[in-house]
Amino acid sequence: MKNYPRILTVQDISCVGQCSLTVALPILSACGAETCILPSAVLSTHTGGFKGYTVRDLTEDIPGIASHWQKEGIFFDAVYTGYLGSIPEIGYVQDIFGKLRREGAKTFVDPAMADNGKLYGAFGMDYAEAMKPLCFGADVMLPNLTEACLLTDTPYRESYDESYIMDILAKLRSAGARTIILTGISYSPETTGVIAADGDKMQYYTHKRIERTCHGTGDVFASAFIGAVLQDIPAFEAARIAADFTVRSIEATVDDPAHWYGVRFETQLPALIGALQAAQ
Ligand code: PXL
């Protein structure tokens, strides 16, 4: 790999379930980044389908950890946030964006709060509202369609046309979004895709749609995308590499109904590394 950046990723540890930090850490490491973590909470499993999971919220630990790093002179080339446990944590993360970045360091925000038209179990509309300044202040935001609707106060639709999506993108931009990576956009039953929009430039990468809802695929995609961008791969190419990696990970999982809680992304890491090397 060309670069060896130091990235900080802030999201929960779901001990079992192949999402958030248990996905971001191995994928970013495979992409050649020194990956530092700040766990927002520790859960026994993710919240998408398991019953009776435990949650230890770590909001109160965050300011102390951040000020220790500041005293030690520990700074980052990029900060990537995903699932955060609480509204105060969103504010602490904004502080970290201000204090712990090296000059020129990029911020990536995956709102990680909703999918398929619904907020995740732990969140209410107040959380979606509090997410707005964090997303609109980031260099790159990575919402899925449900999250983009929440961020723009647009009613979520299951079927839509291009003008509905263009309207959401325009609203995101006018609220301050810089680079937007909008995932899960599908205009036909057989395909889905990702839009990379940067100012007036926009590209849409479509790929095969697999008829199964898989948990953690947003985290798999975001981690691979960010890992690629940190190797100086342009956003659209990074989106293509990350989407292909995500599709391959789903394909490696769909035949096993017992593996409903996540995807076997580990089996596809060699292909991801190969794609990154070919693109550099
Ligand atoms: O993948 C998103 C995610 C992350 N962390 C936790 C979750 C979810 C989605 O359900 O529950 C704890």
Tab-separated table of C-alpha atoms and ligand atoms in Angstrom:
chain	number	residue	atom	x	y	z
A	1	MET	CA	0.000	0.000	0.000
A	2	LYS	CA	1.130	3.482	-0.830
A	3	ASN	CA	0.197	5.299	2.409
A	4	TYR	CA	0.312	4.375	6.092
A	5	PRO	CA	-2.240	6.785	7.593
A	6	ARG	CA	-3.354	6.785	11.228
A	7	ILE	CA	-7.144	6.729	11.472
A	8	LEU	CA	-9.373	6.973	14.526
A	9	THR	CA	-12.719	5.244	14.292
A	10	VAL	CA	-15.435	5.907	16.864
A	11	GLN	CA	-18.249	3.373	17.008
A	12	ASP	CA	-19.588	0.621	19.259
A	13	ILE	CA	-18.172	-2.792	19.957
A	14	SER	CA	-20.917	-5.292	19.292
A	15	CYS	CA	-19.080	-8.296	20.709
A	16	VAL	CA	-20.948	-10.674	18.391
A	17	GLY	CA	-22.633	-9.708	15.131
A	18	GLN	CA	-20.021	-8.568	12.579
A	19	CYS	CA	-20.722	-4.855	12.557
A	20	SER	CA	-19.196	-1.563	13.706
A	21	LEU	CA	-15.712	-1.944	15.262
A	22	THR	CA	-15.366	-5.690	14.680
A	23	VAL	CA	-15.745	-4.864	10.981
A	24	ALA	CA	-14.003	-1.469	10.751
A	25	LEU	CA	-10.811	-2.528	12.553
A	26	PRO	CA	-9.941	-5.545	10.378
A	27	ILE	CA	-10.987	-3.867	7.120
A	28	LEU	CA	-9.092	-0.613	7.731
A	29	SER	CA	-6.054	-2.610	8.855
A	30	ALA	CA	-6.237	-4.685	5.670
A	31	CYS	CA	-6.319	-1.406	3.729
A	32	GLY	CA	-2.962	-0.531	5.280
A	33	ALA	CA	-4.062	1.989	7.927
A	34	GLU	CA	-2.932	2.182	11.543
A	35	THR	CA	-6.388	1.902	13.087
A	36	CYS	CA	-7.036	3.432	16.498
A	37	ILE	CA	-10.410	2.856	18.116
A	38	LEU	CA	-12.683	4.717	20.491
A	39	PRO	CA	-15.564	2.443	21.526
A	40	SER	CA	-18.804	4.388	21.956
A	41	ALA	CA	-20.500	1.503	23.796
A	42	VAL	CA	-20.080	-2.213	24.363
A	43	LEU	CA	-23.039	-4.430	23.446
A	44	SER	CA	-23.237	-8.190	23.751
A	45	THR	CA	-24.577	-8.261	20.173
A	46	HIS	CA	-25.896	-5.698	17.700
A	47	THR	CA	-29.504	-4.578	18.040
A	48	GLY	CA	-30.761	-5.864	14.706
A	49	GLY	CA	-32.492	-9.148	15.485
A	50	PHE	CA	-30.973	-10.430	18.726
A	51	LYS	CA	-33.207	-10.276	21.816
A	52	GLY	CA	-32.124	-9.204	25.314
A	53	TYR	CA	-28.736	-7.774	24.369
A	54	THR	CA	-26.689	-5.954	27.033
A	55	VAL	CA	-25.427	-2.379	26.547
A	56	ARG	CA	-22.658	-0.544	28.409
A	57	ASP	CA	-22.700	3.066	27.296
A	58	LEU	CA	-19.200	4.610	27.324
A	59	THR	CA	-20.208	8.247	26.766
A	60	GLU	CA	-18.686	9.404	30.044
A	61	ASP	CA	-15.298	7.842	29.239
A	62	ILE	CA	-14.848	9.708	25.985
A	63	PRO	CA	-13.719	13.180	27.159
A	64	GLY	CA	-11.037	11.652	29.430
A	65	ILE	CA	-9.684	9.429	26.676
A	66	ALA	CA	-9.612	12.342	24.224
A	67	SER	CA	-7.838	14.674	26.639
A	68	HIS	CA	-5.238	11.992	27.442
A	69	TRP	CA	-4.472	11.696	23.727
A	70	GLN	CA	-4.237	15.458	23.433
A	71	LYS	CA	-1.729	15.603	26.332
A	72	GLU	CA	0.308	12.814	24.728
A	73	GLY	CA	0.325	14.616	21.383
A	74	ILE	CA	-1.592	11.822	19.648
A	75	PHE	CA	-3.271	13.114	16.480
A	76	PHE	CA	-4.964	11.465	13.510
A	77	ASP	CA	-4.864	11.658	9.698
A	78	ALA	CA	-8.577	10.829	9.520
A	79	VAL	CA	-11.524	10.326	11.866
A	80	TYR	CA	-14.417	8.018	10.978
A	81	THR	CA	-17.537	7.804	13.114
A	82	GLY	CA	-20.252	5.161	12.969
A	83	TYR	CA	-22.833	3.980	15.504
A	84	LEU	CA	-22.653	6.227	18.567
A	85	GLY	CA	-24.463	5.371	21.774
A	86	SER	CA	-25.989	8.667	22.848
A	87	ILE	CA	-26.716	12.283	21.908
A	88	PRO	CA	-23.973	13.707	24.206
A	89	GLU	CA	-21.512	11.438	22.426
A	90	ILE	CA	-22.272	13.231	19.154
A	91	GLY	CA	-21.060	16.456	20.804
A	92	TYR	CA	-17.906	14.780	22.145
A	93	VAL	CA	-17.118	13.519	18.668
A	94	GLN	CA	-17.433	17.053	17.303
A	95	ASP	CA	-14.879	18.126	19.943
A	96	ILE	CA	-12.551	15.341	18.786
A	97	PHE	CA	-12.897	16.555	15.182
A	98	GLY	CA	-11.738	19.962	16.419
A	99	LYS	CA	-8.874	18.864	18.671
A	100	LEU	CA	-7.310	15.611	17.529
A	101	ARG	CA	-6.885	15.975	13.790
A	102	ARG	CA	-3.563	16.500	12.057
A	103	GLU	CA	-3.605	19.322	9.541
A	104	GLY	CA	-5.582	18.300	6.462
A	105	ALA	CA	-7.104	15.267	8.189
A	106	LYS	CA	-10.472	14.259	6.714
A	107	THR	CA	-13.622	13.469	8.685
A	108	PHE	CA	-15.980	10.697	7.577
A	109	VAL	CA	-19.422	10.328	9.170
A	110	ASP	CA	-21.656	7.323	8.700
A	111	PRO	CA	-24.844	8.304	10.555
A	112	ALA	CA	-25.416	4.574	11.335
A	113	MET	CA	-28.837	5.191	12.852
A	114	ALA	CA	-31.478	3.729	10.516
A	115	ASP	CA	-32.241	1.392	7.612
A	116	ASN	CA	-35.223	0.185	5.584
A	117	GLY	CA	-37.300	3.198	6.582
A	118	LYS	CA	-36.787	2.764	10.340
A	119	LEU	CA	-34.503	4.110	13.057
A	120	TYR	CA	-32.482	1.431	14.886
A	121	GLY	CA	-34.098	0.245	18.134
A	122	ALA	CA	-31.992	2.358	20.480
A	123	PHE	CA	-32.702	5.720	18.781
A	124	GLY	CA	-35.528	8.248	18.570
A	125	MET	CA	-36.091	11.275	16.332
A	126	ASP	CA	-34.083	13.448	18.747
A	127	TYR	CA	-31.003	11.369	17.886
A	128	ALA	CA	-31.610	11.862	14.146
A	129	GLU	CA	-31.911	15.607	14.735
A	130	ALA	CA	-28.673	15.702	16.765
A	131	MET	CA	-26.871	13.827	13.968
A	132	LYS	CA	-27.464	16.639	11.466
A	133	PRO	CA	-24.622	19.010	12.494
A	134	LEU	CA	-22.138	16.122	12.710
A	135	CYS	CA	-23.052	14.898	9.203
A	136	PHE	CA	-23.218	18.318	7.575
A	137	GLY	CA	-19.898	19.326	9.133
A	138	ALA	CA	-18.044	16.237	7.842
A	139	ASP	CA	-15.812	16.133	4.769
A	140	VAL	CA	-17.567	12.958	3.660
A	141	MET	CA	-20.969	11.686	4.773
A	142	LEU	CA	-22.084	8.129	4.036
A	143	PRO	CA	-25.840	7.832	4.605
A	144	ASN	CA	-28.106	5.111	3.265
A	145	LEU	CA	-31.418	6.263	1.798
A	146	THR	CA	-33.311	6.064	5.114
A	147	GLU	CA	-30.656	8.171	6.846
A	148	ALA	CA	-30.578	10.691	4.004
A	149	CYS	CA	-34.370	11.067	4.373
A	150	LEU	CA	-34.035	11.651	8.127
A	151	LEU	CA	-31.256	14.203	7.594
A	152	THR	CA	-33.362	16.152	5.082
A	153	ASP	CA	-36.821	15.695	6.666
A	154	THR	CA	-37.977	13.873	3.544
A	155	PRO	CA	-40.633	11.130	3.817
A	156	TYR	CA	-39.015	7.731	3.120
A	157	ARG	CA	-40.299	5.863	0.070
A	158	GLU	CA	-39.717	2.256	-0.879
A	159	SER	CA	-40.155	2.909	-4.555
A	160	TYR	CA	-39.022	6.107	-6.153
A	161	ASP	CA	-37.540	7.584	-9.282
A	162	GLU	CA	-34.442	9.599	-10.067
A	163	SER	CA	-36.092	12.941	-9.325
A	164	TYR	CA	-36.818	11.858	-5.714
A	165	ILE	CA	-33.121	11.020	-5.222
A	166	MET	CA	-31.916	14.218	-6.940
A	167	ASP	CA	-34.174	16.230	-4.633
A	168	ILE	CA	-32.643	14.534	-1.543
A	169	LEU	CA	-29.121	15.160	-2.838
A	170	ALA	CA	-29.946	18.828	-3.465
A	171	LYS	CA	-31.322	19.157	0.083
A	172	LEU	CA	-28.203	17.512	1.541
A	173	ARG	CA	-25.990	19.891	-0.418
A	174	SER	CA	-27.938	22.976	0.530
A	175	ALA	CA	-27.675	21.952	4.211
A	176	GLY	CA	-23.875	21.983	3.836
A	177	ALA	CA	-22.892	18.443	2.784
A	178	ARG	CA	-19.562	18.240	0.977
A	179	THR	CA	-18.862	14.764	-0.442
A	180	ILE	CA	-21.957	12.532	-0.249
A	181	ILE	CA	-21.761	8.766	-0.634
A	182	LEU	CA	-25.387	7.663	-0.804
A	183	THR	CA	-25.860	3.900	-0.595
A	184	GLY	CA	-28.658	1.490	-1.481
A	185	ILE	CA	-30.095	3.434	-4.425
A	186	SER	CA	-32.082	1.200	-6.730
A	187	TYR	CA	-34.098	2.157	-9.805
A	188	SER	CA	-34.739	-1.412	-10.961
A	189	PRO	CA	-35.516	-4.681	-9.126
A	190	GLU	CA	-32.325	-6.455	-10.270
A	191	THR	CA	-29.789	-3.780	-9.381
A	192	THR	CA	-28.836	-1.445	-6.598
A	193	GLY	CA	-25.989	0.991	-6.278
A	194	VAL	CA	-24.140	3.856	-4.743
A	195	ILE	CA	-24.054	7.523	-5.720
A	196	ALA	CA	-20.855	9.495	-5.139
A	197	ALA	CA	-21.653	13.226	-5.290
A	198	ASP	CA	-19.068	15.936	-4.884
A	199	GLY	CA	-20.172	19.505	-5.659
A	200	ASP	CA	-21.651	19.419	-9.170
A	201	LYS	CA	-19.987	16.107	-10.043
A	202	MET	CA	-21.982	12.942	-9.554
A	203	GLN	CA	-21.460	9.309	-10.477
A	204	TYR	CA	-23.686	6.281	-9.941
A	205	TYR	CA	-22.237	2.783	-9.666
A	206	THR	CA	-24.778	-0.018	-10.042
A	207	HIS	CA	-24.293	-3.635	-9.187
A	208	LYS	CA	-26.296	-6.802	-8.701
A	209	ARG	CA	-28.982	-6.666	-5.991
A	210	ILE	CA	-29.124	-9.683	-3.692
A	211	GLU	CA	-32.542	-10.390	-2.203
A	212	ARG	CA	-31.593	-10.727	1.414
A	213	THR	CA	-31.288	-8.062	4.104
A	214	CYS	CA	-27.854	-8.406	5.649
A	215	HIS	CA	-26.737	-6.719	8.850
A	216	GLY	CA	-23.494	-4.791	8.993
A	217	THR	CA	-23.122	-4.298	5.245
A	218	GLY	CA	-23.209	-0.505	5.671
A	219	ASP	CA	-20.199	-0.810	7.988
A	220	VAL	CA	-18.401	-3.163	5.597
A	221	PHE	CA	-18.958	-0.726	2.730
A	222	ALA	CA	-17.995	2.414	4.701
A	223	SER	CA	-14.817	0.857	6.107
A	224	ALA	CA	-13.617	-0.357	2.700
A	225	PHE	CA	-14.513	2.974	1.077
A	226	ILE	CA	-12.591	4.967	3.697
A	227	GLY	CA	-9.648	2.553	3.573
A	228	ALA	CA	-9.476	3.101	-0.204
A	229	VAL	CA	-9.762	6.906	0.005
A	230	LEU	CA	-6.894	6.937	2.516
A	231	GLN	CA	-4.791	5.266	-0.176
A	232	ASP	CA	-5.559	8.291	-2.400
A	233	ILE	CA	-8.048	6.390	-4.536
A	234	PRO	CA	-10.656	8.887	-5.848
A	235	ALA	CA	-14.117	8.736	-4.256
A	236	PHE	CA	-15.962	7.146	-7.188
A	237	GLU	CA	-13.344	4.428	-7.690
A	238	ALA	CA	-13.283	3.844	-3.903
A	239	ALA	CA	-17.085	3.485	-3.928
A	240	ARG	CA	-16.852	0.908	-6.737
A	241	ILE	CA	-14.180	-1.116	-4.887
A	242	ALA	CA	-16.132	-0.978	-1.610
A	243	ALA	CA	-19.424	-1.935	-3.305
A	244	ASP	CA	-17.821	-4.920	-5.066
A	245	PHE	CA	-16.263	-6.061	-1.778
A	246	THR	CA	-19.634	-5.770	-0.030
A	247	VAL	CA	-21.443	-7.738	-2.752
A	248	ARG	CA	-18.798	-10.484	-2.641
A	249	SER	CA	-19.140	-10.634	1.160
A	250	ILE	CA	-22.925	-11.023	0.874
A	251	GLU	CA	-22.513	-13.700	-1.806
A	252	ALA	CA	-20.158	-15.593	0.515
A	253	THR	CA	-22.913	-15.625	3.165
A	254	VAL	CA	-26.329	-16.040	1.524
A	255	ASP	CA	-26.252	-19.815	1.281
A	256	ASP	CA	-26.036	-20.202	5.048
A	257	PRO	CA	-29.333	-19.299	6.752
A	258	ALA	CA	-27.656	-19.683	10.190
A	259	HIS	CA	-25.387	-16.763	9.318
A	260	TRP	CA	-28.196	-14.164	9.339
A	261	TYR	CA	-26.559	-11.599	11.656
A	262	GLY	CA	-23.672	-10.368	9.495
A	263	VAL	CA	-21.578	-11.149	6.427
A	264	ARG	CA	-18.437	-13.229	5.952
A	265	PHE	CA	-16.371	-10.249	4.860
A	266	GLU	CA	-13.185	-11.862	6.206
A	267	THR	CA	-13.189	-14.370	3.350
A	268	GLN	CA	-13.096	-11.507	0.819
A	269	LEU	CA	-10.268	-9.442	2.323
A	270	PRO	CA	-7.677	-10.815	-0.127
A	271	ALA	CA	-9.863	-9.627	-3.048
A	272	LEU	CA	-10.215	-6.186	-1.426
A	273	ILE	CA	-6.455	-5.876	-0.992
A	274	GLY	CA	-5.973	-6.947	-4.620
A	275	ALA	CA	-8.458	-4.322	-5.847
A	276	LEU	CA	-6.724	-1.598	-3.842
A	277	GLN	CA	-3.308	-2.572	-5.171
A	278	ALA	CA	-4.615	-2.585	-8.757
A	279	ALA	CA	-6.105	0.894	-8.303
A	280	GLN	CA	-2.922	2.537	-6.967
B	1	PXL	O1	-24.353	-1.865	11.607
B	1	PXL	C1	-24.956	-0.865	12.281
B	1	PXL	C2	-25.048	-1.136	13.758
B	1	PXL	C3	-23.957	-0.887	14.561
B	1	PXL	N1	-23.984	-1.096	15.891
B	1	PXL	C4	-25.095	-1.574	16.481
B	1	PXL	C5	-26.231	-1.873	15.729
B	1	PXL	C6	-26.206	-1.654	14.331
B	1	PXL	C7	-27.375	-1.963	13.518
B	1	PXL	O2	-28.348	-2.520	13.938
B	1	PXL	O3	-27.310	-2.359	16.324
B	1	PXL	C8	-25.100	-1.786	17.968
